[in-house]
Structures are given as C-alpha cells and as structure tokens.
PDB file of C-alpha atoms in Angstrom:
ATOM      1  CA  MET K   1      93.775  81.128  72.402  1.00 64.00           C
ATOM      2  CA  LYS K   2      94.207  80.172  68.424  1.00 81.00           C
ATOM      3  CA  THR K   3      98.021  81.685  66.709  1.00 83.00           C
ATOM      4  CA  ILE K   4      98.536  81.876  62.860  1.00 86.00           C
ATOM      5  CA  ASN K   5     102.200  81.266  62.576  1.00 83.00           C
ATOM      6  CA  VAL K   6     104.258  83.276  59.344  1.00 81.00           C
ATOM      7  CA  GLY K   7     107.257  82.402  58.780  1.00 75.00           C
ATOM      8  CA  GLU K   8     108.565  84.473  62.277  1.00 70.00           C
ATOM      9  CA  LEU K   9     105.884  85.941  62.969  1.00 81.00           C
ATOM     10  CA  SER K  10     103.374  85.064  65.133  1.00 84.00           C
ATOM     11  CA  PHE K  11      99.928  86.260  65.511  1.00 88.00           C
ATOM     12  CA  GLU K  12      97.204  86.199  68.382  1.00 87.00           C
ATOM     13  CA  LEU K  13      93.878  85.063  65.397  1.00 89.00           C
ATOM     14  CA  ARG K  14      90.286  86.480  66.818  1.00 88.00           C
ATOM     15  CA  GLU K  15      87.612  85.847  64.815  1.00 87.00           C
ATOM     16  CA  SER K  16      84.512  87.997  65.398  1.00 84.00           C
ATOM     17  CA  PRO K  17      80.993  87.517  63.396  1.00 84.00           C
ATOM     18  CA  ARG K  18      80.902  91.177  63.351  1.00 81.00           C
ATOM     19  CA  ARG K  19      84.129  91.472  61.322  1.00 84.00           C
ATOM     20  CA  ARG K  20      83.517  92.010  58.079  1.00 86.00           C
ATOM     21  CA  THR K  21      87.288  92.428  57.400  1.00 89.00           C
ATOM     22  CA  VAL K  22      90.458  91.388  58.541  1.00 91.00           C
ATOM     23  CA  GLU K  23      92.512  93.699  61.203  1.00 90.00           C
ATOM     24  CA  ILE K  24      96.043  93.609  61.342  1.00 91.00           C
ATOM     25  CA  THR K  25      97.360  95.643  64.804  1.00 88.00           C
ATOM     26  CA  ILE K  26     100.092  95.727  66.969  1.00 86.00           C
ATOM     27  CA  GLU K  27     100.303  96.539  70.975  1.00 80.00           C
ATOM     28  CA  PRO K  28     102.342  98.558  72.575  1.00 71.00           C
ATOM     29  CA  ASP K  29     104.352  95.253  73.648  1.00 69.00           C
ATOM     30  CA  GLY K  30     104.901  93.987  70.073  1.00 76.00           C
ATOM     31  CA  GLN K  31     102.025  91.513  70.338  1.00 81.00           C
ATOM     32  CA  LEU K  32     100.894  91.104  66.672  1.00 88.00           C
ATOM     33  CA  ILE K  33      96.527  90.361  65.884  1.00 89.00           C
ATOM     34  CA  ILE K  34      94.510  89.771  63.233  1.00 91.00           C
ATOM     35  CA  THR K  35      91.382  89.720  63.890  1.00 90.00           C
ATOM     36  CA  THR K  36      88.672  88.413  60.755  1.00 91.00           C
ATOM     37  CA  PRO K  37      85.137  87.045  60.288  1.00 90.00           C
ATOM     38  CA  PRO K  38      84.716  83.621  61.208  1.00 89.00           C
ATOM     39  CA  GLN K  39      85.793  80.808  59.074  1.00 88.00           C
ATOM     40  CA  VAL K  40      88.297  82.359  56.675  1.00 90.00           C
ATOM     41  CA  PRO K  41      91.030  80.308  55.171  1.00 91.00           C
ATOM     42  CA  VAL K  42      94.355  79.909  57.022  1.00 90.00           C
ATOM     43  CA  GLU K  43      95.973  80.244  53.188  1.00 91.00           C
ATOM     44  CA  LYS K  44      94.157  84.065  52.805  1.00 92.00           C
ATOM     45  CA  LEU K  45      95.341  85.336  55.473  1.00 92.00           C
ATOM     46  CA  GLY K  46      98.965  84.199  55.510  1.00 90.00           C
ATOM     47  CA  LYS K  47      98.647  86.178  51.862  1.00 91.00           C
ATOM     48  CA  ILE K  48      97.320  89.803  53.898  1.00 91.00           C
ATOM     49  CA  ILE K  49      99.672  89.218  56.309  1.00 90.00           C
ATOM     50  CA  GLU K  50     102.353  89.176  53.859  1.00 87.00           C
ATOM     51  CA  GLN K  51     101.387  91.529  51.545  1.00 88.00           C
ATOM     52  CA  ARG K  52     101.644  93.963  54.532  1.00 87.00           C
ATOM     53  CA  ARG K  53     104.864  91.999  54.965  1.00 83.00           C
ATOM     54  CA  PHE K  54     106.806  95.039  55.977  1.00 77.00           C
ATOM     55  CA  TRP K  55     104.436  97.405  57.289  1.00 82.00           C
ATOM     56  CA  ILE K  56     104.734  94.863  60.285  1.00 84.00           C
ATOM     57  CA  TYR K  57     108.242  94.721  60.350  1.00 78.00           C
ATOM     58  CA  SER K  58     108.412  98.431  60.037  1.00 72.00           C
ATOM     59  CA  LYS K  59     106.141  99.561  62.992  1.00 76.00           C
ATOM     60  CA  LEU K  60     107.719  96.349  64.891  1.00 75.00           C
ATOM     61  CA  LEU K  61     111.830  97.632  64.255  1.00 65.00           C
ATOM     62  CA  LYS K  62     110.432 100.935  65.601  1.00 65.00           C
ATOM     63  CA  LYS K  63     108.571 100.103  69.184  1.00 64.00           C
ATOM     64  CA  SER K  64     111.726  97.793  70.051  1.00 55.00           C
ATOM     65  CA  ALA K  65     114.140 101.197  69.230  1.00 48.00           C
ATOM     66  CA  ILE K  66     112.009 102.449  72.214  1.00 47.00           C
ATOM     67  CA  LYS K  67     112.391  99.547  74.637  1.00 53.00           C
ATOM     68  CA  PRO K  68     115.463  99.664  76.209  1.00 51.00           C
ATOM     69  CA  PRO K  69     117.512  95.930  77.213  1.00 51.00           C
ATOM     70  CA  SER K  70     116.919  94.403  79.859  1.00 58.00           C
ATOM     71  CA  ALA K  71     119.753  93.223  82.218  1.00 68.00           C
ATOM     72  CA  GLN K  72     119.149  89.376  83.564  1.00 80.00           C
ATOM     73  CA  LYS K  73     118.566  88.611  87.237  1.00 88.00           C
ATOM     74  CA  THR K  74     121.713  87.390  88.801  1.00 91.00           C
ATOM     75  CA  TYR K  75     119.477  86.117  92.182  1.00 94.00           C
ATOM     76  CA  LEU K  76     122.521  88.325  94.306  1.00 94.00           C
ATOM     77  CA  PRO K  77     122.371  89.819  97.751  1.00 94.00           C
ATOM     78  CA  GLY K  78     121.469  93.455  97.179  1.00 94.00           C
ATOM     79  CA  GLU K  79     120.021  93.564  93.606  1.00 95.00           C
ATOM     80  CA  GLY K  80     115.965  94.421  92.818  1.00 95.00           C
ATOM     81  CA  PHE K  81     113.112  93.356  92.455  1.00 95.00           C
ATOM     82  CA  HIS K  82     110.010  95.307  91.379  1.00 96.00           C
ATOM     83  CA  TYR K  83     105.889  94.364  92.540  1.00 96.00           C
ATOM     84  CA  LEU K  84     103.747  96.933  92.275  1.00 96.00           C
ATOM     85  CA  GLY K  85     105.934  99.567  90.733  1.00 95.00           C
ATOM     86  CA  ARG K  86     108.174  99.308  93.385  1.00 95.00           C
ATOM     87  CA  SER K  87     111.797  97.945  93.914  1.00 95.00           C
ATOM     88  CA  TYR K  88     112.809  95.686  96.740  1.00 97.00           C
ATOM     89  CA  ARG K  89     116.430  94.481  97.678  1.00 96.00           C
ATOM     90  CA  LEU K  90     117.399  90.661  98.170  1.00 97.00           C
ATOM     91  CA  LYS K  91     118.345  89.057 100.549  1.00 96.00           C
ATOM     92  CA  LEU K  92     120.194  85.618 100.987  1.00 96.00           C
ATOM     93  CA  VAL K  93     119.047  83.364 103.956  1.00 96.00           C
ATOM     94  CA  ASP K  94     120.384  80.718 105.618  1.00 94.00           C
ATOM     95  CA  THR K  95     117.461  79.290 106.770  1.00 93.00           C
ATOM     96  CA  ALA K  96     113.504  79.949 106.498  1.00 89.00           C
ATOM     97  CA  ASP K  97     110.159  77.891 106.118  1.00 90.00           C
ATOM     98  CA  ASN K  98     109.558  79.337 102.943  1.00 92.00           C
ATOM     99  CA  PRO K  99     112.532  78.897 100.362  1.00 96.00           C
ATOM    100  CA  LEU K 100     110.852  82.673  99.022  1.00 97.00           C
ATOM    101  CA  ARG K 101     108.721  85.472 100.925  1.00 95.00           C
ATOM    102  CA  PHE K 102     108.416  88.983 100.793  1.00 96.00           C
ATOM    103  CA  TYR K 103     109.734  90.507 104.012  1.00 93.00           C
ATOM    104  CA  GLN K 104     110.172  94.039 106.079  1.00 92.00           C
ATOM    105  CA  GLY K 105     110.122  95.696 102.881  1.00 94.00           C
ATOM    106  CA  ARG K 106     112.692  93.394 101.444  1.00 96.00           C
ATOM    107  CA  PHE K 107     112.661  89.886  99.456  1.00 97.00           C
ATOM    108  CA  GLU K 108     114.664  86.425 101.544  1.00 97.00           C
ATOM    109  CA  LEU K 109     115.631  83.750  99.483  1.00 97.00           C
ATOM    110  CA  LEU K 110     116.922  80.990 100.784  1.00 96.00           C
ATOM    111  CA  ARG K 111     120.732  80.477  99.781  1.00 95.00           C
ATOM    112  CA  SER K 112     120.598  76.941  99.386  1.00 95.00           C
ATOM    113  CA  HIS K 113     117.534  77.195  96.662  1.00 95.00           C
ATOM    114  CA  GLN K 114     119.618  80.247  94.842  1.00 95.00           C
ATOM    115  CA  HIS K 115     119.830  78.613  91.825  1.00 93.00           C
ATOM    116  CA  GLN K 116     116.013  78.370  91.188  1.00 95.00           C
ATOM    117  CA  GLY K 117     115.478  82.032  92.338  1.00 95.00           C
ATOM    118  CA  ARG K 118     113.512  83.205  88.478  1.00 94.00           C
ATOM    119  CA  ASP K 119     111.327  79.536  89.228  1.00 95.00           C
ATOM    120  CA  LEU K 120     110.833  80.937  93.018  1.00 97.00           C
ATOM    121  CA  PHE K 121     109.981  84.477  91.954  1.00 97.00           C
ATOM    122  CA  ILE K 122     107.710  83.458  89.083  1.00 95.00           C
ATOM    123  CA  GLN K 123     105.777  81.023  91.675  1.00 95.00           C
ATOM    124  CA  TRP K 124     105.667  84.511  94.484  1.00 96.00           C
ATOM    125  CA  TYR K 125     104.582  86.954  91.248  1.00 96.00           C
ATOM    126  CA  ARG K 126     101.817  84.274  89.908  1.00 95.00           C
ATOM    127  CA  GLY K 127     100.548  84.089  93.390  1.00 92.00           C
ATOM    128  CA  HIS K 128     100.300  87.265  95.078  1.00 94.00           C
ATOM    129  CA  ILE K 129      98.939  89.420  92.198  1.00 96.00           C
ATOM    130  CA  GLN K 130      95.461  86.661  91.496  1.00 94.00           C
ATOM    131  CA  GLN K 131      93.932  88.664  94.224  1.00 93.00           C
ATOM    132  CA  TYR K 132      95.045  91.526  93.424  1.00 95.00           C
ATOM    133  CA  LEU K 133      93.887  91.561  89.299  1.00 97.00           C
ATOM    134  CA  GLU K 134      90.415  89.700  90.626  1.00 96.00           C
ATOM    135  CA  SER K 135      89.711  93.360  93.362  1.00 95.00           C
ATOM    136  CA  ILE K 136      91.021  95.705  90.187  1.00 96.00           C
ATOM    137  CA  ILE K 137      88.211  92.536  88.090  1.00 96.00           C
ATOM    138  CA  THR K 138      85.128  93.248  90.430  1.00 95.00           C
ATOM    139  CA  SER K 139      85.697  96.925  90.924  1.00 95.00           C
ATOM    140  CA  ILE K 140      84.848  97.892  87.167  1.00 95.00           C
ATOM    141  CA  THR K 141      82.954  94.628  86.309  1.00 95.00           C
ATOM    142  CA  ASN K 142      79.425  96.864  85.935  1.00 94.00           C
ATOM    143  CA  ARG K 143      81.265  99.788  84.173  1.00 94.00           C
ATOM    144  CA  ILE K 144      82.373  96.692  81.762  1.00 94.00           C
ATOM    145  CA  GLY K 145      79.362  95.504  81.753  1.00 92.00           C
ATOM    146  CA  LYS K 146      79.592  92.576  81.972  1.00 93.00           C
ATOM    147  CA  ALA K 147      82.265  89.794  83.605  1.00 95.00           C
ATOM    148  CA  PRO K 148      84.549  87.268  82.506  1.00 96.00           C
ATOM    149  CA  THR K 149      83.775  83.799  82.466  1.00 95.00           C
ATOM    150  CA  SER K 150      87.402  82.756  83.920  1.00 95.00           C
ATOM    151  CA  MET K 151      91.114  84.468  84.437  1.00 95.00           C
ATOM    152  CA  GLN K 152      93.787  83.335  85.046  1.00 94.00           C
ATOM    153  CA  VAL K 153      98.255  84.222  85.267  1.00 95.00           C
ATOM    154  CA  ARG K 154     100.313  82.873  83.135  1.00 91.00           C
ATOM    155  CA  GLU K 155     103.540  83.341  80.905  1.00 88.00           C
ATOM    156  CA  LEU K 156     102.585  84.882  77.739  1.00 85.00           C
ATOM    157  CA  GLY K 157     105.312  85.704  76.384  1.00 80.00           C
ATOM    158  CA  ASN K 158     105.219  89.909  75.183  1.00 76.00           C
ATOM    159  CA  ARG K 159     101.476  89.708  75.718  1.00 84.00           C
ATOM    160  CA  TRP K 160     100.622  91.483  78.739  1.00 91.00           C
ATOM    161  CA  GLY K 161      96.823  90.270  79.224  1.00 91.00           C
ATOM    162  CA  SER K 162      94.940  88.082  76.733  1.00 90.00           C
ATOM    163  CA  CYS K 163      90.884  87.551  75.882  1.00 91.00           C
ATOM    164  CA  ASN K 164      89.460  84.504  74.082  1.00 89.00           C
ATOM    165  CA  PRO K 165      86.187  84.865  72.753  1.00 88.00           C
ATOM    166  CA  LYS K 166      84.703  82.597  75.380  1.00 91.00           C
ATOM    167  CA  GLY K 167      85.301  85.830  77.429  1.00 93.00           C
ATOM    168  CA  ASP K 168      88.510  83.705  79.239  1.00 94.00           C
ATOM    169  CA  ILE K 169      90.676  86.858  80.884  1.00 95.00           C
ATOM    170  CA  TYR K 170      94.513  85.873  81.298  1.00 95.00           C
ATOM    171  CA  PHE K 171      97.480  87.986  82.125  1.00 95.00           C
ATOM    172  CA  HIS K 172     100.809  87.618  81.789  1.00 94.00           C
ATOM    173  CA  TRP K 173     102.910  87.185  86.230  1.00 95.00           C
ATOM    174  CA  ARG K 174     104.757  90.261  84.764  1.00 94.00           C
ATOM    175  CA  VAL K 175     101.775  92.736  85.873  1.00 96.00           C
ATOM    176  CA  ALA K 176     102.778  92.769  89.285  1.00 97.00           C
ATOM    177  CA  LEU K 177     106.144  94.268  88.817  1.00 96.00           C
ATOM    178  CA  LEU K 178     104.120  97.110  86.844  1.00 96.00           C
ATOM    179  CA  PRO K 179     103.177 100.532  89.405  1.00 97.00           C
ATOM    180  CA  SER K 180      99.261  99.901  89.978  1.00 96.00           C
ATOM    181  CA  SER K 181      98.368 102.264  87.675  1.00 96.00           C
ATOM    182  CA  MET K 182      99.479  99.971  84.480  1.00 95.00           C
ATOM    183  CA  ILE K 183      97.882  97.101  86.723  1.00 97.00           C
ATOM    184  CA  GLU K 184      94.991  98.680  86.226  1.00 97.00           C
ATOM    185  CA  TYR K 185      95.543 100.031  82.216  1.00 95.00           C
ATOM    186  CA  VAL K 186      95.935  96.551  81.884  1.00 95.00           C
ATOM    187  CA  VAL K 187      93.012  95.030  83.583  1.00 97.00           C
ATOM    188  CA  VAL K 188      90.842  97.983  82.057  1.00 96.00           C
ATOM    189  CA  HIS K 189      92.188  97.210  78.793  1.00 93.00           C
ATOM    190  CA  GLU K 190      91.589  93.469  78.200  1.00 95.00           C
ATOM    191  CA  MET K 191      88.382  93.634  80.830  1.00 96.00           C
ATOM    192  CA  VAL K 192      86.729  95.890  77.571  1.00 95.00           C
ATOM    193  CA  HIS K 193      87.597  92.987  74.842  1.00 94.00           C
ATOM    194  CA  LEU K 194      84.481  91.441  76.627  1.00 95.00           C
ATOM    195  CA  VAL K 195      82.544  93.419  74.695  1.00 94.00           C
ATOM    196  CA  GLN K 196      84.285  95.097  71.902  1.00 92.00           C
ATOM    197  CA  PRO K 197      86.833  92.452  70.597  1.00 88.00           C
ATOM    198  CA  ASN K 198      88.323  95.080  68.475  1.00 84.00           C
ATOM    199  CA  HIS K 199      90.786  97.414  68.662  1.00 81.00           C
ATOM    200  CA  ASN K 200      88.350  99.738  67.027  1.00 84.00           C
ATOM    201  CA  ARG K 201      87.648 103.202  67.515  1.00 84.00           C
ATOM    202  CA  ASP K 202      84.623 101.767  69.469  1.00 89.00           C
ATOM    203  CA  PHE K 203      87.146  99.876  71.789  1.00 88.00           C
ATOM    204  CA  TRP K 204      89.304 102.674  72.731  1.00 88.00           C
ATOM    205  CA  ASP K 205      86.345 105.020  73.454  1.00 91.00           C
ATOM    206  CA  ARG K 206      85.179 101.662  76.027  1.00 94.00           C
ATOM    207  CA  VAL K 207      88.458 102.514  78.005  1.00 93.00           C
ATOM    208  CA  GLU K 208      88.585 105.925  77.280  1.00 93.00           C
ATOM    209  CA  ARG K 209      85.555 106.183  79.612  1.00 94.00           C
ATOM    210  CA  ILE K 210      87.277 104.632  82.765  1.00 95.00           C
ATOM    211  CA  LEU K 211      90.594 105.596  82.021  1.00 95.00           C
ATOM    212  CA  PRO K 212      90.413 109.569  80.928  1.00 93.00           C
ATOM    213  CA  ASP K 213      94.390 109.290  80.621  1.00 91.00           C
ATOM    214  CA  CYS K 214      94.294 105.821  79.041  1.00 88.00           C
ATOM    215  CA  MET K 215      96.456 107.090  76.260  1.00 85.00           C
ATOM    216  CA  ASP K 216      99.001 108.405  78.543  1.00 86.00           C
ATOM    217  CA  ARG K 217      99.026 104.413  79.799  1.00 88.00           C
ATOM    218  CA  LYS K 218      99.884 103.171  76.957  1.00 85.00           C
ATOM    219  CA  GLU K 219     102.098 105.458  76.093  1.00 79.00           C
ATOM    220  CA  TRP K 220     103.943 104.766  79.134  1.00 85.00           C
ATOM    221  CA  LEU K 221     103.639 101.342  79.208  1.00 85.00           C
ATOM    222  CA  ALA K 222     105.283 100.620  75.671  1.00 77.00           C
ATOM    223  CA  LYS K 223     108.310 102.754  76.159  1.00 76.00           C
ATOM    224  CA  ASN K 224     108.753 101.578  79.644  1.00 83.00           C
ATOM    225  CA  GLY K 225     107.181  98.206  80.070  1.00 84.00           C
ATOM    226  CA  ALA K 226     110.356  95.526  79.093  1.00 81.00           C
ATOM    227  CA  THR K 227     112.275  97.414  81.810  1.00 84.00           C
ATOM    228  CA  PHE K 228     109.993  96.054  83.580  1.00 88.00           C
ATOM    229  CA  SER K 229     110.768  91.320  83.908  1.00 86.00           C
ATOM    230  CA  LEU K 230     113.245  89.047  85.245  1.00 85.00           C
TER     231      LEU K 230
END
C-alpha cells in the first residue's frame, strides 16, 4: 500500500490505468485517498493537495464533529467490550488456561495479565474475526465477480478496510466490534474495489446492487464507528 504525506495529512495512493484525472476522496471514517493515473509525479500530487487543503480540512472537521469521543478502556471488572455489535461484561479471574477468553456470555481476563488487557483483546479480536470475514467474502464472491488475492486482519489506523491494486484486502481488527450489518458493509465496500478502484458512480451502483441500504449503513458507520474502540 502506497502513501503520500503532505504536512500532517496522509493519503493512501491508488494508481489506476483507467483514470485520466486525479481524484481526492474522504471516506466516512476520515481516511484520505488520492486516486491517480499511473506515474504522476509526487510533486504534482503535492501541489494538487495544497490547492484543495481548505476543502479537505473542512470535510474532516465536519466528520469529526459528528463523532463522539471514545473513552479509553481500563480493563476493570464489569466494563463492557463489544463483539459483533453487542457489549459483554469483563470478569477478572485468578486462574485460567488462557489469559483472555469469552465464556458464558462474558469476557474473562486473567488478573495477572490485566496490564496487557488491550493487547490481549486485540489478539482475541484478530483471531476470531478472520473466519467471520472469510465467510462473508465467500458468500459474495460470485456476485462481485472476483475473489481477493489474500485477506488479512491488521491495524489500519483510522480505516476500516483497504484494497490494493494487487487484489489484497485488509481489514482493521476493530471491525470485530461492529454490528454484523456494518461488517457486511465494510466487506462489500472493499470487495467491490477489486473490480472498481474508484469511488465513482459505478462503484456505488455496484455496492447498492448487493446492499440496497448501503447509504444508510455508510451514514451509520460515519456517525457511530468511533464508539467501537478499545
């Protein structure tokens, strides 16, 4: 995945032989994307970004205004942790075979590993969401007309997902916290990028054919996504 940085702004760079002009898009989660024809000089892209800096900042400010701040987890007994959209309470235990497990409708964290709470939850989410995502991908591959080259769950900053020109798809581990309908939207969004890399009319028409309410899901994720975090 290529990136270009201009000041404090960081863009994912997507090159497409089908593009004739440079396009800047801002995803619902604040991700900045610049889509270009192949081999456009970085200096030229920097000038284009500078020219649109005011527009970019105004859009980012509007997005941040509708995102409530998320409180940092403390990993104390009774604290709620999301999984597939539902919140489950945390219990600290003194003995266990695994430092963290989901058991009888709640998360159990080994007390001696409480200081590693965040890392353990991230590891748990990454391991459990992988198969869930693979099942959605399998179910919609025929409708998309193309399967990803590979799929990985990782840390993606402020992005829910990403698709590179090679056909590799990446998902943020945080998708494990989202309701299933939102996870489905994120997967469909990235899968459609396999056949249409740009956020143009064709892209959204393809998404809408699979998810007729995709615009409602997109808006919900933009408004509520920030609350699903650790």
